Amino acid sequence: MEYNHLSIEQKWQKFWADHQTFKTETASDKPKYYVLDMFPYPSGAGLHVGHPLGYIASDIFSRYKRLKGFNVLHPMGYDSFGLPAEQYAIQTGQHPAITTEANINRYREQMDNIGFSYDWSREIRTSEPEYYHWTQWIFMKLFDAWYNKTSDKAETIQALIQHFESQGSAGIQAEADDDIREFTAAEWKDFSEKEQQEELLKYRLAYLRESTVNWCAALGTVLANDEVINGVSERGGFPVEQKKMMQWSMRITAYADRLLRGLETIDWPEPLVEMQRNWIGKSVGASVKFPVPQLNSEIEVFTTRLDTIFGVSFVVLAPEHELVDALTTADQKAQVEAYIDKTSKKSELDRMADTKTVSGAFTGSYAKHPITGEDVQIWIADYVLASYGTGAVMAVPSGDQRDYVFAKHFGLPIIAISDTQDISEAADPNKDGKYINSDFINGMTYQEAVPALVERLESLKLGKAKVNFRMRDAIFGRQRYWGEPVPVYFKEGLPYLIKEEELPLLLPEVDKYLPTESGEPPLGRAEDWKYQDEYEYELSTMPGWAGSSWYWFRYMDPKNKTQFASSEAVDYWKAVDLYIGGSEHATGHLLYSRFWNKFLKDIGYHNEEEPFKKLINQGMIQGRSNFVYRILDAEGRGTNKFVSLGLKNEYPTIPLHVDVNIVHNDVLDLEKFKSFRPDFANAEFILENGKYICGTEVEKMSKSKFNVVNPDDIISQYGADTLRLYEMFLGPLEQAKPWNTNGIEGVYKFLRKVWRLFHDAEGNFLVSDDEPSKAEYKALHKIIKKVEEDIERFSFNTSVSAFMICANELTDLKCNKRKILQDLIICLEPYAPHITEELWSLLGNEPGTISYAPYPVFNPEYLVESEFAYPVSINGKMRMNLPLALDLDQKAVEAILMENQDVQKYLDGKPVKKIIFVKGKIINIVI
RNA sequence: GCCUAGGUGGUGGAACUGGUAGACACGCAGGACUUAAAAUCCUGUUCCUGUUAAAGGAGUGCGGGUUCGAUUCCCGCCCUAGGUACCA
């Protein structure tokens, strides 16, 4: 029988499903291992060959770990709330749940074709009420929590209230809004219900606050910072503007330092760690207040270079700064207003693009230098950002290039503050010298000056050491339909949680998926949708990242009706051991997930500080487009003649995308091309060597470029095992690479070769029980070792090569020994599960058990080299084969060298200076 | 600009802690089997010199360095990809 991938793969996929071969139990004597894929958003386009790359890698790893005796949790589900389904619903009126369901079914079918070992009984969908019940529940816990800086963790609001009742606000160190009040216990008790709730809202981790948000009018919703790329929306590329709105936010900034510290404890790719670090953006410095006596106020600035404070020659405010109005003098009013007007018209994009032009305006007012008390001019300029720090900076032209350029442009003083500074051409930020022109720190070094300054400012109550973060709190509401409803209703304008037993708060039906006429979100259309028929529910829904910020817990216990997951399940599975997914989630999903994980730990639901111990970013698989070259006539119009790539420079041509599925090894199938488009039916070709060669280019995979390759097509032609092996063979997992079907034949040939090892020339199954030869054992043990090493370091491509070598060796040896072949297919099972299952049962084993067979034990004895001759270099250059035994000491070797005629020829009569041994072998002789 | 990763034949890539660079595969060329095709198998394939061969030389982006020996380590530069940006 020939290798028939279609029947084999269908047979075993059905077997695994029928017998629940990969169902995972939570209790087990085996050690646990949790392998997770980033679950997909089920889009309408289905999967292309790029999508399963990471899934195949994680499946190989899971299967390998099972062979190694681990109880493996390897689940899959769908992140099924999201914008595209809703956009589609707006266009067609079809309920997003229906399109989502259809897309999921298609995804499932495509995934099933690849033969993954997922435990599908644990499937989850974030848009199902049984799931979002617990997303809402976590929201309630966040609403009911505040961050205690003293204990450095989140605690319940109830504990905070108790503190307020007994001691007032005294002794509370919290990560909270800036405008929290100070009060005694008695005052707290005198507060009205409304006042108390308003005050508590300033502490909650999920809170409602008027804040500047990214508003995307085209999508009709606000977006989080990570959903805005270069001033346009990540989804759809629509313009985004800044707008003040009442919005739900998550106090992720409370966790900034722990999120940063945690990065050092996890095994993640360096670029990704770096991205999170930059996103959090910790800067250590000081906050300094510049008094403004005329307003009885002060300007607070943040600086990382407190030591340069005597170089301050002016202060700059962002144009949006709240004190600008009050500071502007009558003389300067026209100028300042004109400047504000000009900058407010600039879009975010313009402002980013234009970093060269120096612009600003003098307010006419002066602040006092906190230490010298001298007058310092106050300017406004748009190089100072309202959203970072305090929206104001102390300008030190001698130390900061932007300040330097600004001072030069407006003729402001530039004061050198260090004896090593060269400020003739540009600012010089070095901190190597001793200070000059710097009052009481003159002559000090940087290390001496900073503490002295902090102490002085603290005594003046005009400054203190401070750590600043770039990260902002995350906006948590979306004015959209297809998301989790927020389990909150409003009473007297203040938010209250519904009761836990009223969860889940179901997404109501609406007639249209558009905002209401009065501009409320789509949920405003829901009829009779009121809490206790009286109170208005929150009309925003949760953002896309809500459901994905805790989903790995739900897989541990997906059917639980009373908890998000039982404590037994959480205690057993703990955290994800291996997480595979794309790097595009670096500052979104992966940060929010770490945040929610830490929060759930703080309030006592588990003990793991980090959710994903090891993370691998699979590289994106890009498309590889093929082109034909259409010849142009004299007027530059396209003719129906096409010229092959090698001859295209002899004609005026225009390249046209051609469907990659009618091109094989860059050779165009002329007949298929003629039926590709009706107007090509009579196409003529100029060939080279009788072939039409297509041009190529690497682009994103998309329908319009005709470069989408569907895994189903590959599978029907070559099989799922070939697809799996080939995706790995394509190159290192983490590297981005274009999909190219050209090399797939080689992998397919390999599988047929494996099949033939078990069959005789007539195709009958024939395996011998004879004792294998040394050479056969050697071939086997090489692969046992190699696969183990490769999988442990995620180098899947190199083991595919090793398998090919092994199959070639065994073919050459005409090996059909059971002892060899049985172990070989166990090693191969993670990569090619279908063919190995088939051969496993042909060998007489119980079907379905290969996945849990013990991985063969490597025996190094089979790999011991027996040859006496091996290559040696002289002075690292010339090579010869030395007839030497191993385990000789230097003297013995030298004696042999001197006596051996062949060797002397190489040595050219010169004495041996040194012999270099590596692992008991001579590698090099120095003469 | 800054941060991170990378640069190896016609192509994808291998070489794990410095030790025979180009494994393995594709492609290409030639051959065997076959009436033929498919399938399978064999041989060659970094470049240059050399009629073949023997043999020699060069060679891992470029220029230096360390070393008996460098794709690997160090310094400087060029290029590509990803991220990020008036972050005070």
mmCIF file of N, CA and C in Angstrom, chain A residues 288-292 297-301 315-317 321 323 327 366-367 378 390-394 462:
data_model
loop_
_atom_site.group_PDB
_atom_site.id
_atom_site.type_symbol
_atom_site.label_atom_id
_atom_site.label_comp_id
_atom_site.label_asym_id
_atom_site.label_seq_id
_atom_site.Cartn_x
_atom_site.Cartn_y
_atom_site.Cartn_z
ATOM 1 N N VAL A 288 9.956 69.484 41.189
ATOM 2 C CA VAL A 288 10.390 70.779 41.730
ATOM 3 C C VAL A 288 9.284 71.791 41.517
ATOM 4 N N LYS A 289 9.051 72.639 42.533
ATOM 5 C CA LYS A 289 8.022 73.660 42.403
ATOM 6 C C LYS A 289 8.654 75.026 42.221
ATOM 7 N N PHE A 290 8.236 75.742 41.208
ATOM 8 C CA PHE A 290 8.662 77.126 40.972
ATOM 9 C C PHE A 290 7.530 78.034 41.438
ATOM 10 N N PRO A 291 7.720 78.747 42.543
ATOM 11 C CA PRO A 291 6.630 79.581 43.076
ATOM 12 C C PRO A 291 6.243 80.700 42.102
ATOM 13 N N VAL A 292 4.942 80.969 42.070
ATOM 14 C CA VAL A 292 4.420 82.085 41.277
ATOM 15 C C VAL A 292 3.637 82.963 42.252
ATOM 16 N N SER A 297 0.491 80.732 43.707
ATOM 17 C CA SER A 297 0.467 79.357 43.195
ATOM 18 C C SER A 297 1.896 78.948 42.863
ATOM 19 N N GLU A 298 2.051 77.814 42.232
ATOM 20 C CA GLU A 298 3.382 77.388 41.826
ATOM 21 C C GLU A 298 3.289 76.503 40.580
ATOM 22 N N ILE A 299 4.401 76.465 39.844
ATOM 23 C CA ILE A 299 4.476 75.598 38.670
ATOM 24 C C ILE A 299 5.313 74.398 39.071
ATOM 25 N N GLU A 300 4.706 73.214 38.944
ATOM 26 C CA GLU A 300 5.436 71.996 39.301
ATOM 27 C C GLU A 300 6.016 71.389 38.034
ATOM 28 N N VAL A 301 7.295 71.047 38.102
ATOM 29 C CA VAL A 301 7.921 70.402 36.944
ATOM 30 C C VAL A 301 8.531 69.081 37.396
ATOM 31 N N VAL A 315 11.125 78.758 32.205
ATOM 32 C CA VAL A 315 10.225 77.618 32.439
ATOM 33 C C VAL A 315 9.261 77.563 31.261
ATOM 34 N N VAL A 316 8.969 76.346 30.803
ATOM 35 C CA VAL A 316 8.067 76.204 29.655
ATOM 36 C C VAL A 316 6.859 75.358 30.032
ATOM 37 N N LEU A 317 5.679 75.889 29.688
ATOM 38 C CA LEU A 317 4.438 75.153 29.921
ATOM 39 C C LEU A 317 3.910 74.628 28.593
ATOM 40 N N HIS A 321 -1.625 73.786 29.421
ATOM 41 C CA HIS A 321 -1.441 73.829 30.880
ATOM 42 C C HIS A 321 -2.489 74.736 31.530
ATOM 43 N N LEU A 323 -2.488 76.724 34.027
ATOM 44 C CA LEU A 323 -2.138 78.053 34.537
ATOM 45 C C LEU A 323 -1.903 79.085 33.442
ATOM 46 N N LEU A 327 -1.541 83.213 33.830
ATOM 47 C CA LEU A 327 -0.185 83.747 33.763
ATOM 48 C C LEU A 327 0.003 84.764 32.642
ATOM 49 N N TYR A 366 6.580 85.855 35.384
ATOM 50 C CA TYR A 366 7.809 85.276 35.899
ATOM 51 C C TYR A 366 7.510 84.399 37.091
ATOM 52 N N ALA A 367 8.306 83.324 37.201
ATOM 53 C CA ALA A 367 8.242 82.499 38.412
ATOM 54 C C ALA A 367 9.525 82.730 39.185
ATOM 55 N N ILE A 378 8.397 82.748 32.078
ATOM 56 C CA ILE A 378 7.505 81.613 31.804
ATOM 57 C C ILE A 378 7.043 81.688 30.359
ATOM 58 N N THR A 390 4.209 66.790 34.407
ATOM 59 C CA THR A 390 3.242 67.774 34.912
ATOM 60 C C THR A 390 2.800 68.724 33.812
ATOM 61 N N GLY A 391 3.272 68.492 32.577
ATOM 62 C CA GLY A 391 2.950 69.403 31.484
ATOM 63 C C GLY A 391 3.737 70.697 31.547
ATOM 64 N N ALA A 392 4.830 70.674 32.315
ATOM 65 C CA ALA A 392 5.686 71.854 32.432
ATOM 66 C C ALA A 392 7.115 71.379 32.639
ATOM 67 N N VAL A 393 8.081 72.121 32.096
ATOM 68 C CA VAL A 393 9.477 71.743 32.311
ATOM 69 C C VAL A 393 10.284 72.953 32.753
ATOM 70 N N MET A 394 11.369 72.669 33.489
ATOM 71 C CA MET A 394 12.352 73.718 33.748
ATOM 72 C C MET A 394 13.363 73.615 32.609
ATOM 73 N N LEU A 462 9.754 72.718 48.495
ATOM 74 C CA LEU A 462 9.590 73.078 47.079
ATOM 75 C C LEU A 462 10.028 71.955 46.149
#
